[in-house]
Short mmCIF file of C-alpha atoms in Angstrom, two decimals:
data_model
loop_
_atom_site.label_atom_id
_atom_site.label_comp_id
_atom_site.label_asym_id
_atom_site.label_seq_id
_atom_site.Cartn_x
_atom_site.Cartn_y
_atom_site.Cartn_z
CA UNK A 1 0.00 0.00 0.00
CA UNK A 2 1.50 3.41 -0.97
CA UNK A 3 2.70 5.52 1.98
CA UNK A 4 2.66 9.30 2.28
CA UNK A 5 3.62 11.82 4.97
CA UNK A 6 1.59 14.81 6.15
CA UNK A 7 1.83 17.41 8.89
CA UNK A 8 -0.62 17.76 11.75
CA UNK A 9 -2.03 20.88 10.04
CA UNK A 10 -3.32 18.73 7.18
CA UNK A 11 -5.51 16.69 9.53
CA UNK A 12 -9.01 17.90 10.36
CA UNK A 13 -11.48 15.76 12.30
CA UNK A 14 -11.56 12.44 10.43
CA UNK A 15 -10.07 13.68 7.16
CA UNK A 16 -6.59 14.32 5.80
CA UNK A 17 -5.82 16.75 2.98
CA UNK A 18 -2.90 15.77 0.74
CA UNK A 19 -1.26 18.67 -1.09
CA UNK A 20 1.86 19.47 -3.09
CA UNK A 21 3.80 17.04 -5.28
CA UNK A 22 2.07 14.00 -3.76
CA UNK A 23 -1.17 15.01 -5.52
CA UNK A 24 0.41 14.53 -8.94
CA UNK A 25 2.06 11.28 -7.85
CA UNK A 26 -1.23 9.81 -6.62
CA UNK A 27 -3.25 10.96 -9.64
CA UNK A 28 -0.86 10.55 -12.55
CA UNK A 29 1.78 8.05 -11.45
CA UNK A 30 -0.12 5.64 -9.22
CA UNK A 31 -3.40 6.46 -11.02
CA UNK A 32 -5.39 5.96 -7.83
CA UNK A 33 -9.15 6.49 -7.81
CA UNK A 34 -11.96 7.37 -5.41
CA UNK A 35 -12.28 4.67 -2.68
CA UNK A 36 -8.69 3.46 -3.19
CA UNK A 37 -6.79 3.09 0.09
CA UNK A 38 -3.41 4.41 1.09
CA UNK A 39 -1.25 4.72 4.19
CA UNK A 40 -0.62 8.18 5.59
CA UNK A 41 1.83 8.96 8.39
CA UNK A 42 1.28 12.04 10.58
CA UNK A 43 4.91 12.81 11.43
CA UNK A 44 4.57 15.06 14.50
CA UNK A 45 2.09 12.69 16.16
CA UNK A 46 4.05 9.55 15.19
CA UNK A 47 0.81 7.97 14.00
CA UNK A 48 0.09 5.81 10.97
CA UNK A 49 -3.32 5.84 9.33
CA UNK A 50 -5.13 3.82 6.71
CA UNK A 51 -7.23 6.16 4.61
CA UNK A 52 -9.73 6.00 1.77
CA UNK A 53 -9.67 8.58 -1.03
CA UNK A 54 -12.90 10.61 -1.04
CA UNK A 55 -12.10 13.52 -3.36
CA UNK A 56 -9.51 14.04 -6.08
CA UNK A 57 -9.21 17.73 -6.91
CA UNK A 58 -6.77 19.78 -8.97
CA UNK A 59 -4.80 21.07 -5.97
CA UNK A 60 -5.49 18.49 -3.28
CA UNK A 61 -6.80 15.04 -2.43
CA UNK A 62 -9.18 14.50 0.50
CA UNK A 63 -8.96 11.22 2.37
CA UNK A 64 -11.10 9.75 5.15
CA UNK A 65 -9.30 8.11 8.07
CA UNK A 66 -10.38 4.48 8.49
CA UNK A 67 -7.78 3.28 10.99
CA UNK A 68 -5.18 4.98 13.16
CA UNK A 69 -2.38 3.54 15.29
CA UNK A 70 0.90 4.49 16.93
CA UNK A 71 3.87 4.16 14.61
CA UNK A 72 5.98 1.24 15.84
CA UNK A 73 8.87 1.61 13.39
CA UNK A 74 10.74 4.42 15.17
CA UNK A 75 12.40 3.83 18.54
CA UNK A 76 14.32 5.60 21.29
CA UNK A 77 17.68 5.51 19.46
CA UNK A 78 18.43 8.68 17.48
CA UNK A 79 21.52 8.44 15.28
CA UNK A 80 22.91 11.47 13.50
CA UNK A 81 25.44 10.84 10.73
CA UNK A 82 28.10 13.51 10.09
CA UNK A 83 29.35 12.44 6.67
CA UNK A 84 32.46 13.95 5.09
CA UNK A 85 31.41 15.02 1.59
CA UNK A 86 32.27 12.16 -0.81
CA UNK A 87 32.85 12.29 -4.56
CA UNK A 88 30.35 11.59 -7.32
CA UNK A 89 26.95 10.18 -6.31
CA UNK A 90 28.13 8.31 -3.22
CA UNK A 91 26.18 10.62 -0.90
CA UNK A 92 22.93 9.53 -2.54
CA UNK A 93 23.67 5.88 -1.78
CA UNK A 94 24.69 6.72 1.79
CA UNK A 95 21.44 8.62 2.39
CA UNK A 96 19.21 5.98 0.86
CA UNK A 97 20.66 3.08 2.84
CA UNK A 98 21.13 5.03 6.08
CA UNK A 99 17.43 5.95 6.01
CA UNK A 100 16.54 2.28 5.55
CA UNK A 101 18.75 1.39 8.52
CA UNK A 102 17.13 3.93 10.84
CA UNK A 103 19.22 7.12 10.79
CA UNK A 104 17.54 10.14 12.42
CA UNK A 105 19.27 12.88 10.41
CA UNK A 106 22.36 13.42 8.25
CA UNK A 107 24.84 16.30 8.22
CA UNK A 108 27.08 16.65 5.14
CA UNK A 109 30.47 17.83 6.45
CA UNK A 110 33.37 19.88 5.11
CA UNK A 111 36.52 18.13 6.33
CA UNK A 112 40.16 18.70 5.43
CA UNK A 113 40.42 15.78 2.98
CA UNK A 114 37.14 16.44 1.17
CA UNK A 115 37.69 16.88 -2.55
CA UNK A 116 34.14 18.09 -3.15
CA UNK A 117 33.61 21.84 -2.65
CA UNK A 118 30.07 23.26 -2.70
CA UNK A 119 29.22 26.91 -3.17
CA UNK A 120 25.99 28.29 -1.70
CA UNK A 121 23.97 27.72 -4.88
CA UNK A 122 25.22 24.15 -5.37
CA UNK A 123 24.69 23.35 -1.69
CA UNK A 124 21.02 24.37 -1.84
CA UNK A 125 20.39 22.21 -4.90
CA UNK A 126 22.22 19.24 -3.39
CA UNK A 127 20.34 19.47 -0.10
CA UNK A 128 17.01 19.57 -1.93
CA UNK A 129 17.92 16.52 -4.00
CA UNK A 130 19.27 14.62 -1.00
CA UNK A 131 16.12 15.42 0.99
CA UNK A 132 14.01 13.98 -1.82
CA UNK A 133 16.10 10.79 -1.75
CA UNK A 134 15.53 10.58 2.01
CA UNK A 135 11.78 11.01 1.53
CA UNK A 136 11.54 8.30 -1.14
CA UNK A 137 13.59 5.89 0.98
CA UNK A 138 11.46 6.62 4.07
CA UNK A 139 8.26 5.89 2.15
CA UNK A 140 9.69 2.70 0.64
CA UNK A 141 10.80 1.18 3.95
CA UNK A 142 7.85 2.34 6.07
CA UNK A 143 9.60 4.86 8.32
CA UNK A 144 7.58 6.96 10.75
CA UNK A 145 9.60 10.08 9.91
CA UNK A 146 11.46 11.50 6.95
CA UNK A 147 15.08 11.89 8.17
CA UNK A 148 16.25 15.45 7.59
CA UNK A 149 19.30 16.27 5.52
CA UNK A 150 20.83 19.17 7.42
CA UNK A 151 22.91 22.03 6.04
CA UNK A 152 26.60 21.45 5.34
CA UNK A 153 28.54 21.74 8.60
CA UNK A 154 32.18 22.05 9.69
CA UNK A 155 34.50 20.32 12.14
CA UNK A 156 34.27 23.25 14.56
CA UNK A 157 30.48 23.00 14.57
CA UNK A 158 30.67 19.25 15.23
CA UNK A 159 32.95 19.88 18.21
CA UNK A 160 30.55 22.50 19.58
CA UNK A 161 27.67 20.00 19.38
CA UNK A 162 29.39 17.01 21.03
CA UNK A 163 27.85 17.72 24.43
CA UNK A 164 24.36 17.41 22.92
CA UNK A 165 24.84 13.67 22.37
CA UNK A 166 25.15 10.70 24.70
CA UNK A 167 28.07 9.52 22.58
CA UNK A 168 29.93 10.78 19.51
CA UNK A 169 31.69 7.99 17.62
CA UNK A 170 34.46 8.67 15.11
CA UNK A 171 35.47 5.84 12.78
CA UNK A 172 39.26 5.97 12.27
CA UNK A 173 41.38 3.41 10.46
CA UNK A 174 44.44 4.00 12.66
CA UNK A 175 42.60 3.25 15.92
CA UNK A 176 43.47 -0.32 16.98
CA UNK A 177 42.03 -0.89 20.46
CA UNK A 178 38.68 0.83 21.06
CA UNK A 179 36.00 -1.16 19.22
CA UNK A 180 32.50 0.12 18.50
CA UNK A 181 31.01 -2.66 20.60
CA UNK A 182 32.76 -1.34 23.72
CA UNK A 183 31.29 2.13 23.26
CA UNK A 184 27.79 0.84 22.52
CA UNK A 185 27.80 -1.33 25.64
CA UNK A 186 28.15 1.85 27.69
CA UNK A 187 24.80 2.99 26.27
CA UNK A 188 22.94 -0.30 26.63
CA UNK A 189 21.50 0.34 30.12
CA UNK A 190 19.93 3.60 29.03
CA UNK A 191 18.57 1.98 25.85
CA UNK A 192 17.16 -0.98 27.78
CA UNK A 193 15.26 1.43 30.05
CA UNK A 194 13.60 2.92 26.94
CA UNK A 195 15.29 6.27 27.54
CA UNK A 196 16.17 8.34 24.49
CA UNK A 197 19.75 7.70 23.35
CA UNK A 198 21.36 10.25 21.03
CA UNK A 199 24.38 9.07 19.09
CA UNK A 200 26.43 11.01 16.56
CA UNK A 201 28.71 9.27 14.08
CA UNK A 202 31.50 11.14 12.29
CA UNK A 203 32.70 9.60 9.00
CA UNK A 204 35.53 10.87 6.86
CA UNK A 205 35.49 11.28 3.07
CA UNK A 206 37.73 9.33 0.72
CA UNK A 207 41.15 9.39 2.32
CA UNK A 208 39.72 9.40 5.83
CA UNK A 209 39.87 12.00 8.58
CA UNK A 210 43.04 14.00 9.07
CA UNK A 211 45.06 13.34 12.27
CA UNK A 212 44.66 16.94 13.43
CA UNK A 213 40.88 16.62 13.07
CA UNK A 214 40.93 13.35 15.01
CA UNK A 215 42.81 14.97 17.87
CA UNK A 216 40.46 17.95 17.96
CA UNK A 217 37.44 15.63 18.10
CA UNK A 218 39.09 13.55 20.83
CA UNK A 219 39.92 16.63 22.91
CA UNK A 220 36.28 17.73 22.72
CA UNK A 221 34.97 14.40 24.02
CA UNK A 222 34.40 12.25 20.93
CA UNK A 223 35.17 8.53 21.08
CA UNK A 224 37.61 7.33 18.43
CA UNK A 225 36.72 3.76 17.36
CA UNK A 226 37.88 0.99 15.06
CA UNK A 227 35.49 -1.04 12.94
CA UNK A 228 37.90 -3.95 12.59
CA UNK A 229 41.02 -4.90 10.67
CA UNK A 230 39.71 -4.02 7.22
CA UNK A 231 39.60 -0.47 5.87
CA UNK A 232 36.10 0.37 4.63
CA UNK A 233 35.13 2.75 1.86
CA UNK A 234 33.47 5.94 3.05
CA UNK A 235 30.12 4.82 1.58
CA UNK A 236 30.26 1.57 3.61
CA UNK A 237 30.99 2.99 7.06
CA UNK A 238 27.50 4.34 7.84
CA UNK A 239 25.90 0.98 6.97
CA UNK A 240 28.35 -0.85 9.21
CA UNK A 241 27.86 1.43 12.21
CA UNK A 242 24.06 1.65 11.89
CA UNK A 243 23.85 -2.14 11.66
CA UNK A 244 25.95 -2.48 14.83
CA UNK A 245 23.75 0.05 16.65
CA UNK A 246 20.58 -1.82 15.56
CA UNK A 247 22.04 -5.11 16.82
CA UNK A 248 23.36 -3.83 20.14
CA UNK A 249 20.74 -1.28 21.21
CA UNK A 250 17.40 -1.69 19.44
CA UNK A 251 14.73 -3.76 21.20
#
């Protein structure tokens, strides 16, 4: 069943009004008709609904709510990925798969070894495209939210935000002793008590994170970790870490 996201403002009594680009998708791509059913998620309320189409208009589609339930897909683990800007279309793959694996939001990052440089105009276009990829992935895998692609950030901004997280993990190929499992075990009690756990993950671009950046992150409280004996590509790291977090902390 097709899934769509709406805001609380689009809900009135027992009806939901779908607007924007989803109207065209429902009418002209899916070719849905009156009395067809679809799934609509109300993001702020974390509720999923099953609805029946009642009106198909030029600017909107009116649906009647048939069933409503709490969304059970999202949990108390919020993972933010700080991804060093990679080359080519790798960021699109990272976003798509990270959304499927439960990421909460993603920050593209300017790090010393990033080859990609975005000006203000290019950044806006990229963010818009990446947000669309996040939305499509969220719909496909049944997420209860659309993970937000944040503005491009810097190392200094990451360091300023470290205190806002329960743990900030930095994957570094030269770290040999501190494994991700050890750091996640420190968070397991809080996760098991259904308390919110906020984790940030910092991932370097091709070529990794510079030693000076590693030391600055360490000095500001980040945990430098190894993911094992093999060196992973930048587009593989987020999948590895998110999978480990799912295994160790999700109920």
